[in-house]
mmCIF file of C-alpha atoms in Angstrom:
data_model
loop_
_atom_site.group_PDB
_atom_site.id
_atom_site.type_symbol
_atom_site.label_atom_id
_atom_site.label_comp_id
_atom_site.label_asym_id
_atom_site.label_seq_id
_atom_site.Cartn_x
_atom_site.Cartn_y
_atom_site.Cartn_z
ATOM 1 C CA SER A 64 28.173 -144.980 79.547
ATOM 2 C CA GLN A 65 30.587 -143.618 76.962
ATOM 3 C CA GLN A 66 33.558 -141.963 78.622
ATOM 4 C CA GLY A 67 35.914 -141.858 75.678
ATOM 5 C CA GLU A 68 35.734 -138.691 73.650
ATOM 6 C CA GLU A 69 37.262 -138.247 70.232
ATOM 7 C CA ASP A 70 38.382 -134.877 69.016
ATOM 8 C CA PRO A 71 37.619 -133.420 66.556
ATOM 9 C CA GLN A 72 34.145 -134.716 65.809
ATOM 10 C CA ALA A 73 34.801 -134.215 62.119
ATOM 11 C CA LEU A 74 37.942 -133.606 60.073
ATOM 12 C CA SER A 75 38.271 -132.823 56.379
ATOM 13 C CA ILE A 76 41.713 -132.752 54.731
ATOM 14 C CA GLN A 77 43.299 -133.013 51.317
ATOM 15 C CA GLU A 78 44.583 -136.315 50.063
ATOM 16 C CA GLY A 79 48.240 -136.713 50.935
ATOM 17 C CA GLU A 80 48.046 -134.665 54.133
ATOM 18 C CA ASN A 81 48.381 -136.175 57.591
ATOM 19 C CA ALA A 82 45.318 -136.646 59.771
ATOM 20 C CA THR A 83 45.453 -136.545 63.563
ATOM 21 C CA MET A 84 42.618 -137.595 65.823
ATOM 22 C CA ASN A 85 42.594 -137.510 69.593
ATOM 23 C CA CYS A 86 40.859 -139.552 72.237
ATOM 24 C CA SER A 87 40.465 -138.628 75.893
ATOM 25 C CA TYR A 88 39.195 -140.877 78.636
ATOM 26 C CA LYS A 89 38.403 -140.594 82.308
ATOM 27 C CA THR A 90 39.311 -143.802 84.128
ATOM 28 C CA SER A 91 42.554 -145.744 84.382
ATOM 29 C CA ILE A 92 42.854 -148.185 81.524
ATOM 30 C CA ASN A 93 44.148 -151.636 80.730
ATOM 31 C CA ASN A 94 44.497 -150.887 77.033
ATOM 32 C CA LEU A 95 43.184 -148.557 74.354
ATOM 33 C CA GLN A 96 42.048 -149.623 70.913
ATOM 34 C CA TRP A 97 41.387 -147.722 67.691
ATOM 35 C CA TYR A 98 38.837 -148.845 65.120
ATOM 36 C CA ARG A 99 37.716 -147.656 61.705
ATOM 37 C CA GLN A 100 34.156 -147.780 60.415
ATOM 38 C CA ASN A 101 33.290 -147.249 56.793
ATOM 39 C CA SER A 102 29.813 -145.863 56.207
ATOM 40 C CA GLY A 103 27.148 -148.466 56.876
ATOM 41 C CA ARG A 104 29.638 -151.195 57.763
ATOM 42 C CA GLY A 105 30.991 -152.857 60.860
ATOM 43 C CA LEU A 106 34.052 -151.659 62.732
ATOM 44 C CA VAL A 107 37.525 -152.836 61.840
ATOM 45 C CA HIS A 108 40.234 -153.071 64.463
ATOM 46 C CA LEU A 109 43.305 -150.951 63.696
ATOM 47 C CA ILE A 110 45.654 -150.894 66.669
ATOM 48 C CA LEU A 111 45.674 -151.916 70.327
ATOM 49 C CA ILE A 112 48.068 -150.115 72.658
ATOM 50 C CA ARG A 113 48.581 -151.328 76.200
ATOM 51 C CA SER A 114 48.731 -149.032 79.183
ATOM 52 C CA ASN A 115 52.495 -149.585 79.569
ATOM 53 C CA GLU A 116 53.189 -148.634 75.945
ATOM 54 C CA ARG A 117 53.677 -145.065 74.724
ATOM 55 C CA GLU A 118 53.716 -145.437 70.962
ATOM 56 C CA LYS A 119 52.796 -148.029 68.378
ATOM 57 C CA HIS A 120 53.023 -148.139 64.599
ATOM 58 C CA SER A 121 51.192 -150.074 61.928
ATOM 59 C CA GLY A 122 51.881 -149.087 58.337
ATOM 60 C CA ARG A 123 50.772 -145.470 57.919
ATOM 61 C CA LEU A 124 49.199 -145.439 61.370
ATOM 62 C CA ARG A 125 50.865 -144.173 64.501
ATOM 63 C CA VAL A 126 49.185 -144.276 67.891
ATOM 64 C CA THR A 127 50.466 -142.576 71.003
ATOM 65 C CA LEU A 128 49.244 -142.981 74.538
ATOM 66 C CA ASP A 129 49.756 -140.578 77.425
ATOM 67 C CA THR A 130 48.297 -142.151 80.554
ATOM 68 C CA SER A 131 49.193 -139.103 82.673
ATOM 69 C CA LYS A 132 46.923 -136.974 80.475
ATOM 70 C CA LYS A 133 44.483 -139.822 79.864
ATOM 71 C CA SER A 134 44.682 -139.257 76.135
ATOM 72 C CA SER A 135 45.669 -140.988 72.925
ATOM 73 C CA SER A 136 46.185 -139.820 69.386
ATOM 74 C CA LEU A 137 45.891 -141.580 66.049
ATOM 75 C CA LEU A 138 47.985 -140.219 63.210
ATOM 76 C CA ILE A 139 47.361 -141.308 59.628
ATOM 77 C CA THR A 140 50.204 -140.226 57.377
ATOM 78 C CA ALA A 141 49.924 -139.553 53.640
ATOM 79 C CA SER A 142 46.149 -139.882 53.697
ATOM 80 C CA ARG A 143 44.268 -141.537 50.860
ATOM 81 C CA ALA A 144 40.660 -141.343 49.716
ATOM 82 C CA ALA A 145 40.159 -144.853 51.089
ATOM 83 C CA ASP A 146 40.921 -143.548 54.590
ATOM 84 C CA THR A 147 37.580 -141.713 54.556
ATOM 85 C CA ALA A 148 35.705 -143.272 57.470
ATOM 86 C CA SER A 149 34.778 -142.759 61.103
ATOM 87 C CA TYR A 150 37.431 -143.573 63.666
ATOM 88 C CA PHE A 151 36.634 -144.729 67.189
ATOM 89 C CA CYS A 152 38.691 -145.258 70.278
ATOM 90 C CA ALA A 153 37.735 -147.817 72.883
ATOM 91 C CA THR A 154 39.279 -148.181 76.303
ATOM 92 C CA VAL A 155 39.431 -151.279 78.441
ATOM 93 C CA ASP A 156 39.550 -150.167 82.043
ATOM 94 C CA SER A 157 40.948 -151.983 85.047
ATOM 95 C CA ASN A 158 37.589 -153.735 85.504
ATOM 96 C CA TYR A 159 37.825 -154.937 81.910
ATOM 97 C CA GLN A 160 34.874 -152.795 80.880
ATOM 98 C CA LEU A 161 35.012 -151.663 77.241
ATOM 99 C CA ILE A 162 34.125 -147.989 76.810
ATOM 100 C CA TRP A 163 33.597 -146.460 73.348
ATOM 101 C CA GLY A 164 33.973 -142.899 72.173
ATOM 102 C CA ALA A 165 31.557 -141.159 69.798
ATOM 103 C CA GLY A 166 34.063 -141.146 66.933
ATOM 104 C CA THR A 167 35.778 -138.761 64.540
ATOM 105 C CA LYS A 168 34.429 -138.550 61.014
ATOM 106 C CA LEU A 169 37.364 -138.206 58.626
ATOM 107 C CA ILE A 170 36.873 -137.024 55.040
ATOM 108 C CA ILE A 171 39.763 -137.145 52.595
ATOM 109 C CA LYS A 172 39.253 -134.795 49.667
ATOM 110 C CA PRO A 173 40.832 -135.834 46.353
ATOM 111 C CA SER B 187 40.295 -167.948 59.233
ATOM 112 C CA GLN B 188 37.499 -166.629 61.370
ATOM 113 C CA THR B 189 34.422 -164.954 59.945
ATOM 114 C CA ILE B 190 31.318 -163.410 61.422
ATOM 115 C CA HIS B 191 27.968 -163.173 59.698
ATOM 116 C CA GLN B 192 24.992 -161.040 60.568
ATOM 117 C CA TRP B 193 21.614 -161.024 58.917
ATOM 118 C CA PRO B 194 19.542 -159.471 57.672
ATOM 119 C CA ALA B 195 21.532 -156.459 56.486
ATOM 120 C CA THR B 196 18.493 -154.195 56.594
ATOM 121 C CA LEU B 197 15.104 -154.583 58.184
ATOM 122 C CA VAL B 198 11.999 -152.423 58.284
ATOM 123 C CA GLN B 199 9.496 -153.384 60.940
ATOM 124 C CA PRO B 200 6.262 -151.862 62.268
ATOM 125 C CA VAL B 201 5.979 -150.778 65.882
ATOM 126 C CA GLY B 202 4.829 -153.652 68.060
ATOM 127 C CA SER B 203 6.168 -156.391 65.822
ATOM 128 C CA PRO B 204 8.678 -159.009 67.012
ATOM 129 C CA LEU B 205 12.372 -159.022 66.136
ATOM 130 C CA SER B 206 15.013 -161.642 65.612
ATOM 131 C CA LEU B 207 18.534 -160.790 64.469
ATOM 132 C CA GLU B 208 21.062 -163.542 64.080
ATOM 133 C CA CYS B 209 24.838 -163.591 64.311
ATOM 134 C CA THR B 210 27.114 -166.562 63.714
ATOM 135 C CA VAL B 211 30.866 -166.926 63.983
ATOM 136 C CA GLU B 212 32.937 -169.453 62.091
ATOM 137 C CA GLY B 213 36.486 -170.650 62.533
ATOM 138 C CA THR B 214 36.803 -170.305 66.296
ATOM 139 C CA SER B 215 35.490 -172.044 69.392
ATOM 140 C CA ASN B 216 33.937 -170.628 72.529
ATOM 141 C CA PRO B 217 34.178 -166.983 71.481
ATOM 142 C CA ASN B 218 32.952 -164.132 73.613
ATOM 143 C CA LEU B 219 30.015 -162.581 71.759
ATOM 144 C CA TYR B 220 28.580 -159.060 71.892
ATOM 145 C CA TRP B 221 25.561 -157.138 70.657
ATOM 146 C CA TYR B 222 25.908 -153.387 70.209
ATOM 147 C CA ARG B 223 23.554 -150.672 69.034
ATOM 148 C CA GLN B 224 24.801 -147.555 67.260
ATOM 149 C CA ALA B 225 22.641 -144.492 66.827
ATOM 150 C CA ALA B 226 23.306 -142.368 63.744
ATOM 151 C CA GLY B 227 26.619 -140.511 64.054
ATOM 152 C CA ARG B 228 27.297 -141.910 67.499
ATOM 153 C CA GLY B 229 29.477 -144.449 69.224
ATOM 154 C CA LEU B 230 28.569 -147.950 70.284
ATOM 155 C CA GLN B 231 26.297 -148.889 73.135
ATOM 156 C CA LEU B 232 26.853 -152.375 74.501
ATOM 157 C CA LEU B 233 23.555 -154.247 74.844
ATOM 158 C CA PHE B 234 24.513 -157.824 75.725
ATOM 159 C CA TYR B 235 27.551 -160.025 75.962
ATOM 160 C CA SER B 236 28.028 -163.748 76.370
ATOM 161 C CA VAL B 237 30.983 -165.853 77.489
ATOM 162 C CA GLY B 238 29.329 -169.192 76.752
ATOM 163 C CA ILE B 239 26.211 -171.084 75.723
ATOM 164 C CA GLY B 240 23.217 -169.889 77.688
ATOM 165 C CA GLN B 241 25.263 -167.226 79.508
ATOM 166 C CA ILE B 242 23.958 -163.742 78.778
ATOM 167 C CA SER B 243 24.816 -160.498 80.535
ATOM 168 C CA SER B 244 22.710 -157.424 79.943
ATOM 169 C CA GLU B 245 24.293 -154.009 80.114
ATOM 170 C CA VAL B 246 21.262 -151.813 79.525
ATOM 171 C CA PRO B 247 17.689 -152.476 80.688
ATOM 172 C CA GLN B 248 15.512 -152.330 77.600
ATOM 173 C CA ASN B 249 12.986 -153.876 75.316
ATOM 174 C CA LEU B 250 15.451 -156.396 73.916
ATOM 175 C CA SER B 251 16.743 -159.809 74.911
ATOM 176 C CA ALA B 252 19.570 -162.028 73.720
ATOM 177 C CA SER B 253 20.132 -165.750 73.569
ATOM 178 C CA ARG B 254 23.036 -168.040 72.743
ATOM 179 C CA PRO B 255 21.586 -171.415 71.808
ATOM 180 C CA GLN B 256 24.825 -172.678 70.289
ATOM 181 C CA ASP B 257 28.505 -171.933 70.859
ATOM 182 C CA ARG B 258 28.880 -169.674 67.837
ATOM 183 C CA GLN B 259 25.336 -168.327 67.487
ATOM 184 C CA PHE B 260 24.051 -165.181 69.122
ATOM 185 C CA ILE B 261 20.490 -163.958 68.677
ATOM 186 C CA LEU B 262 18.966 -160.571 69.505
ATOM 187 C CA SER B 263 15.211 -160.556 69.994
ATOM 188 C CA SER B 264 12.284 -158.447 70.938
ATOM 189 C CA LYS B 265 8.648 -159.370 71.497
ATOM 190 C CA LYS B 266 7.348 -155.888 70.664
ATOM 191 C CA LEU B 267 9.473 -153.292 68.930
ATOM 192 C CA LEU B 268 9.390 -149.630 69.915
ATOM 193 C CA LEU B 269 10.244 -146.644 67.752
ATOM 194 C CA SER B 270 13.308 -146.121 69.939
ATOM 195 C CA ASP B 271 14.660 -149.524 68.903
ATOM 196 C CA SER B 272 15.629 -148.113 65.511
ATOM 197 C CA GLY B 273 19.359 -148.127 64.893
ATOM 198 C CA PHE B 274 22.343 -149.991 63.568
ATOM 199 C CA TYR B 275 22.926 -153.289 65.383
ATOM 200 C CA LEU B 276 26.356 -154.797 65.422
ATOM 201 C CA CYS B 277 27.518 -158.205 66.539
ATOM 202 C CA ALA B 278 31.131 -158.772 67.532
ATOM 203 C CA TRP B 279 33.345 -161.508 68.879
ATOM 204 C CA THR B 280 36.622 -161.854 70.723
ATOM 205 C CA LYS B 281 38.773 -164.843 71.478
ATOM 206 C CA ALA B 282 37.921 -166.513 74.728
ATOM 207 C CA ARG B 283 40.086 -165.382 77.600
ATOM 208 C CA GLU B 284 39.538 -165.002 81.291
ATOM 209 C CA GLY B 285 36.284 -163.113 81.695
ATOM 210 C CA ALA B 286 34.340 -161.320 78.984
ATOM 211 C CA TRP B 287 36.735 -158.445 78.577
ATOM 212 C CA SER B 288 40.247 -158.997 77.498
ATOM 213 C CA ASN B 289 43.191 -157.521 75.698
ATOM 214 C CA GLN B 290 41.877 -158.957 72.469
ATOM 215 C CA PRO B 291 40.525 -156.822 69.617
ATOM 216 C CA GLN B 292 36.858 -157.112 68.764
ATOM 217 C CA HIS B 293 35.824 -158.424 65.349
ATOM 218 C CA PHE B 294 32.599 -157.031 63.977
ATOM 219 C CA GLY B 295 29.955 -158.171 61.551
ATOM 220 C CA ASP B 296 28.613 -155.799 58.925
ATOM 221 C CA GLY B 297 25.597 -154.885 61.003
ATOM 222 C CA THR B 298 21.831 -154.762 60.597
ATOM 223 C CA ARG B 299 20.130 -151.454 59.861
ATOM 224 C CA LEU B 300 16.791 -151.602 61.698
ATOM 225 C CA SER B 301 14.082 -149.070 60.940
ATOM 226 C CA ILE B 302 10.877 -149.028 62.945
ATOM 227 C CA LEU B 303 7.832 -147.449 61.339
#
């Protein structure tokens, strides 16, 4: 079953603006991962954040994790047209089960 | 470097026909392998995973089966396709660690778009 939920389901912003997507989950986790999927392609791993970490950066990406609220956010700064894609969170719970959210569809308008 | 290949990229099959999708990984040994299905606009549903040759775990009872005849080859099959088998099928791998699930990221192929008529 899919317990991760991304919010919003869809997001449309102007190029250059920041994009923030959220992920909520229900069980305790081992780690949380964010992936990007371009239309009709496979998923590409972006960032993995462990349950004992609160924030992680990779280039223009910033991921935060709040285990008390069971939520994570993915921030993309200075968005580009190439960032247009669907973004998924996946949680690895204490039983090492991988649980995927339904994704946020991000559209960057030129 | 490691690569993963899936084929075919697209497939149109009539109801009741058989299915065979293939996935191979190069550049790594003894990977954990996964088959997912993704409905349009949705997240991923895990179908099968494998931690070694001949070792298959099924997550969802269904019309499909999986096999791992070689270390880096993972095959998804069906004897008789149903309309509900339509979807986007993705193969993925992770580095071998203890158990199937780990703190390793998953690496995906480009998927097979399966349409059942």
